[in-house]
Amino acid sequence: MNFFRASWSPDSPPGERLRTILFLLLLLLIGFGLRLRNLGSLTLYGDEGLQALALKRLLEHGVPPVDSGLIYLRDVLSLYLQYALVQIAELNQYWLRFPSALLGTLVILPAYGPAKLLFDRQTLFQRTRCFELGRFY
């Protein structure tokens, strides 16, 4: 739990750490819920179409080749997360975007650590709230 320790002084109130952890968990849940809302209702755009084609080829061939014969290696972690989800669920827009929504929410935790060393608690909470509830995924 050293991750949450640096911003507390020895004279902090006893329940302050627990309140902060609960606040962060609540923000993560709200932000994840907002990211999941309408996740499958929009059409694919930009790189999502290329990612979908690479995933389709991965399902067909076991590797994601493109038309040139090369292997599609852009964003491999997300591609294989999508592959695992498609093995469990179905191939649709919702499951294509789910890894991005999940990783976009989880990035709050590593971003919180360095920020708490730079900002006071009120600024840190405002920054975390804006980052989590914003469209930065």
PDB file of C-alpha atoms in Angstrom:
ATOM      1  CA  MET A   1       0.000   0.000   0.000  1.00  0.00           C
ATOM      2  CA  ASN A   2       2.961   2.369  -0.410  1.00  0.00           C
ATOM      3  CA  PHE A   3       1.129   3.714  -3.447  1.00  0.00           C
ATOM      4  CA  PHE A   4      -1.297   5.656  -1.215  1.00  0.00           C
ATOM      5  CA  ARG A   5       1.159   6.513   1.547  1.00  0.00           C
ATOM      6  CA  ALA A   6       3.183   9.522   0.297  1.00  0.00           C
ATOM      7  CA  SER A   7       0.438  12.137   0.620  1.00  0.00           C
ATOM      8  CA  TRP A   8      -0.354  11.419   4.278  1.00  0.00           C
ATOM      9  CA  SER A   9       1.498  13.035   7.101  1.00  0.00           C
ATOM     10  CA  PRO A  10       1.768  11.436  10.554  1.00  0.00           C
ATOM     11  CA  ASP A  11      -0.811  13.889  11.895  1.00  0.00           C
ATOM     12  CA  SER A  12      -3.461  12.991   9.282  1.00  0.00           C
ATOM     13  CA  PRO A  13      -6.905  12.037  10.585  1.00  0.00           C
ATOM     14  CA  PRO A  14      -7.295   8.249  11.021  1.00  0.00           C
ATOM     15  CA  GLY A  15      -9.838   7.593   8.266  1.00  0.00           C
ATOM     16  CA  GLU A  16      -8.300   9.830   5.627  1.00  0.00           C
ATOM     17  CA  ARG A  17      -6.533   7.062   3.706  1.00  0.00           C
ATOM     18  CA  LEU A  18      -9.667   4.917   3.624  1.00  0.00           C
ATOM     19  CA  ARG A  19     -11.774   7.859   2.411  1.00  0.00           C
ATOM     20  CA  THR A  20      -9.271   8.583  -0.350  1.00  0.00           C
ATOM     21  CA  ILE A  21      -9.167   4.960  -1.496  1.00  0.00           C
ATOM     22  CA  LEU A  22     -12.967   4.762  -1.495  1.00  0.00           C
ATOM     23  CA  PHE A  23     -13.161   8.059  -3.396  1.00  0.00           C
ATOM     24  CA  LEU A  24     -10.760   6.759  -6.063  1.00  0.00           C
ATOM     25  CA  LEU A  25     -12.660   3.481  -6.362  1.00  0.00           C
ATOM     26  CA  LEU A  26     -15.928   5.376  -6.728  1.00  0.00           C
ATOM     27  CA  LEU A  27     -14.402   7.560  -9.453  1.00  0.00           C
ATOM     28  CA  LEU A  28     -13.079   4.478 -11.244  1.00  0.00           C
ATOM     29  CA  LEU A  29     -16.506   2.813 -11.158  1.00  0.00           C
ATOM     30  CA  ILE A  30     -18.329   5.933 -12.355  1.00  0.00           C
ATOM     31  CA  GLY A  31     -15.783   6.574 -15.113  1.00  0.00           C
ATOM     32  CA  PHE A  32     -15.879   2.946 -16.249  1.00  0.00           C
ATOM     33  CA  GLY A  33     -19.676   3.023 -16.310  1.00  0.00           C
ATOM     34  CA  LEU A  34     -19.657   6.194 -18.402  1.00  0.00           C
ATOM     35  CA  ARG A  35     -17.155   4.670 -20.807  1.00  0.00           C
ATOM     36  CA  LEU A  36     -19.273   1.523 -21.213  1.00  0.00           C
ATOM     37  CA  ARG A  37     -22.418   3.508 -21.977  1.00  0.00           C
ATOM     38  CA  ASN A  38     -23.071   3.521 -25.756  1.00  0.00           C
ATOM     39  CA  LEU A  39     -19.826   1.625 -26.371  1.00  0.00           C
ATOM     40  CA  GLY A  40     -21.336  -0.553 -29.089  1.00  0.00           C
ATOM     41  CA  SER A  41     -23.784   1.892 -30.626  1.00  0.00           C
ATOM     42  CA  LEU A  42     -21.289   4.019 -32.578  1.00  0.00           C
ATOM     43  CA  THR A  43     -19.821   2.952 -35.906  1.00  0.00           C
ATOM     44  CA  LEU A  44     -16.127   2.126 -36.168  1.00  0.00           C
ATOM     45  CA  TYR A  45     -13.962   5.062 -37.208  1.00  0.00           C
ATOM     46  CA  GLY A  46     -10.281   5.722 -37.827  1.00  0.00           C
ATOM     47  CA  ASP A  47      -7.931   3.066 -36.521  1.00  0.00           C
ATOM     48  CA  GLU A  48     -10.795   1.015 -35.090  1.00  0.00           C
ATOM     49  CA  GLY A  49     -11.587  -0.286 -38.571  1.00  0.00           C
ATOM     50  CA  LEU A  50      -7.985  -1.374 -39.115  1.00  0.00           C
ATOM     51  CA  GLN A  51      -7.953  -2.999 -35.689  1.00  0.00           C
ATOM     52  CA  ALA A  52     -11.185  -4.852 -36.531  1.00  0.00           C
ATOM     53  CA  LEU A  53      -9.711  -6.124 -39.806  1.00  0.00           C
ATOM     54  CA  ALA A  54      -6.563  -7.267 -37.999  1.00  0.00           C
ATOM     55  CA  LEU A  55      -8.705  -9.048 -35.416  1.00  0.00           C
ATOM     56  CA  LYS A  56     -10.725 -10.749 -38.160  1.00  0.00           C
ATOM     57  CA  ARG A  57      -7.500 -11.972 -39.781  1.00  0.00           C
ATOM     58  CA  LEU A  58      -6.201 -13.096 -36.395  1.00  0.00           C
ATOM     59  CA  LEU A  59      -9.340 -15.180 -35.932  1.00  0.00           C
ATOM     60  CA  GLU A  60      -8.965 -16.692 -39.418  1.00  0.00           C
ATOM     61  CA  HIS A  61      -5.210 -17.319 -39.570  1.00  0.00           C
ATOM     62  CA  GLY A  62      -3.917 -17.277 -35.997  1.00  0.00           C
ATOM     63  CA  VAL A  63      -1.761 -14.242 -36.810  1.00  0.00           C
ATOM     64  CA  PRO A  64      -2.934 -10.826 -38.033  1.00  0.00           C
ATOM     65  CA  PRO A  65      -1.552 -10.534 -41.609  1.00  0.00           C
ATOM     66  CA  VAL A  66      -2.445  -7.518 -43.715  1.00  0.00           C
ATOM     67  CA  ASP A  67      -2.916  -7.509 -47.507  1.00  0.00           C
ATOM     68  CA  SER A  68       0.778  -6.823 -48.097  1.00  0.00           C
ATOM     69  CA  GLY A  69       1.670 -10.069 -46.318  1.00  0.00           C
ATOM     70  CA  LEU A  70       3.231  -8.344 -43.325  1.00  0.00           C
ATOM     71  CA  ILE A  71       2.026  -9.003 -39.782  1.00  0.00           C
ATOM     72  CA  TYR A  72      -0.061  -6.250 -38.161  1.00  0.00           C
ATOM     73  CA  LEU A  73       1.819  -5.468 -34.941  1.00  0.00           C
ATOM     74  CA  ARG A  74       0.329  -2.117 -33.989  1.00  0.00           C
ATOM     75  CA  ASP A  75      -1.160  -2.109 -30.489  1.00  0.00           C
ATOM     76  CA  VAL A  76      -0.558  -5.822 -29.975  1.00  0.00           C
ATOM     77  CA  LEU A  77      -1.716  -5.840 -26.328  1.00  0.00           C
ATOM     78  CA  SER A  78      -5.100  -4.404 -27.241  1.00  0.00           C
ATOM     79  CA  LEU A  79      -5.384  -6.716 -30.243  1.00  0.00           C
ATOM     80  CA  TYR A  80      -4.839  -9.846 -28.163  1.00  0.00           C
ATOM     81  CA  LEU A  81      -7.165  -8.564 -25.420  1.00  0.00           C
ATOM     82  CA  GLN A  82      -9.815  -8.169 -28.100  1.00  0.00           C
ATOM     83  CA  TYR A  83      -9.003 -11.651 -29.379  1.00  0.00           C
ATOM     84  CA  ALA A  84      -9.495 -13.134 -25.902  1.00  0.00           C
ATOM     85  CA  LEU A  85     -12.805 -11.310 -25.459  1.00  0.00           C
ATOM     86  CA  VAL A  86     -14.050 -12.421 -28.878  1.00  0.00           C
ATOM     87  CA  GLN A  87     -13.273 -16.028 -27.932  1.00  0.00           C
ATOM     88  CA  ILE A  88     -15.613 -15.600 -24.940  1.00  0.00           C
ATOM     89  CA  ALA A  89     -18.204 -13.265 -26.483  1.00  0.00           C
ATOM     90  CA  GLU A  90     -18.984 -12.304 -30.064  1.00  0.00           C
ATOM     91  CA  LEU A  91     -17.253 -10.115 -32.627  1.00  0.00           C
ATOM     92  CA  ASN A  92     -19.033  -6.754 -32.475  1.00  0.00           C
ATOM     93  CA  GLN A  93     -18.265  -3.088 -31.867  1.00  0.00           C
ATOM     94  CA  TYR A  94     -18.824  -3.331 -28.119  1.00  0.00           C
ATOM     95  CA  TRP A  95     -16.158  -5.996 -27.561  1.00  0.00           C
ATOM     96  CA  LEU A  96     -13.777  -4.288 -29.992  1.00  0.00           C
ATOM     97  CA  ARG A  97     -13.863  -1.138 -27.856  1.00  0.00           C
ATOM     98  CA  PHE A  98     -14.030  -2.789 -24.431  1.00  0.00           C
ATOM     99  CA  PRO A  99     -10.223  -3.147 -23.924  1.00  0.00           C
ATOM    100  CA  SER A 100      -9.739   0.558 -24.683  1.00  0.00           C
ATOM    101  CA  ALA A 101     -12.432   1.509 -22.182  1.00  0.00           C
ATOM    102  CA  LEU A 102     -10.943  -0.794 -19.543  1.00  0.00           C
ATOM    103  CA  LEU A 103      -7.345   0.332 -20.031  1.00  0.00           C
ATOM    104  CA  GLY A 104      -8.458   3.969 -20.285  1.00  0.00           C
ATOM    105  CA  THR A 105     -10.052   3.637 -16.861  1.00  0.00           C
ATOM    106  CA  LEU A 106      -7.178   1.740 -15.259  1.00  0.00           C
ATOM    107  CA  VAL A 107      -4.626   4.364 -16.359  1.00  0.00           C
ATOM    108  CA  ILE A 108      -5.968   6.523 -13.515  1.00  0.00           C
ATOM    109  CA  LEU A 109      -4.108   4.433 -10.927  1.00  0.00           C
ATOM    110  CA  PRO A 110      -0.564   4.867 -12.298  1.00  0.00           C
ATOM    111  CA  ALA A 111      -1.322   8.527 -13.080  1.00  0.00           C
ATOM    112  CA  TYR A 112      -2.411   9.124  -9.483  1.00  0.00           C
ATOM    113  CA  GLY A 113       0.950   8.091  -7.962  1.00  0.00           C
ATOM    114  CA  PRO A 114       3.234  10.756  -9.500  1.00  0.00           C
ATOM    115  CA  ALA A 115       0.507  13.401  -9.331  1.00  0.00           C
ATOM    116  CA  LYS A 116       0.140  13.072  -5.565  1.00  0.00           C
ATOM    117  CA  LEU A 117       3.808  13.996  -5.191  1.00  0.00           C
ATOM    118  CA  LEU A 118       3.316  17.181  -7.243  1.00  0.00           C
ATOM    119  CA  PHE A 119      -0.035  18.563  -6.089  1.00  0.00           C
ATOM    120  CA  ASP A 120      -1.857  19.255  -2.857  1.00  0.00           C
ATOM    121  CA  ARG A 121      -4.779  16.974  -2.041  1.00  0.00           C
ATOM    122  CA  GLN A 122      -7.564  19.267  -3.315  1.00  0.00           C
ATOM    123  CA  THR A 123      -5.845  19.845  -6.666  1.00  0.00           C
ATOM    124  CA  LEU A 124      -5.111  16.135  -6.938  1.00  0.00           C
ATOM    125  CA  PHE A 125      -8.757  15.197  -6.411  1.00  0.00           C
ATOM    126  CA  GLN A 126      -9.921  17.794  -8.950  1.00  0.00           C
ATOM    127  CA  ARG A 127      -7.370  16.556 -11.476  1.00  0.00           C
ATOM    128  CA  THR A 128      -8.339  12.926 -10.914  1.00  0.00           C
ATOM    129  CA  ARG A 129     -12.036  13.746 -11.194  1.00  0.00           C
ATOM    130  CA  CYS A 130     -11.539  15.626 -14.472  1.00  0.00           C
ATOM    131  CA  PHE A 131      -9.303  12.919 -15.899  1.00  0.00           C
ATOM    132  CA  GLU A 132     -11.631  10.084 -14.935  1.00  0.00           C
ATOM    133  CA  LEU A 133     -14.885  11.667 -16.002  1.00  0.00           C
ATOM    134  CA  GLY A 134     -13.443  13.233 -19.156  1.00  0.00           C
ATOM    135  CA  ARG A 135     -13.184  11.683 -22.596  1.00  0.00           C
ATOM    136  CA  PHE A 136      -9.479  10.743 -22.335  1.00  0.00           C
ATOM    137  CA  TYR A 137      -9.755   7.045 -23.187  1.00  0.00           C
TER     138      TYR A 137
END
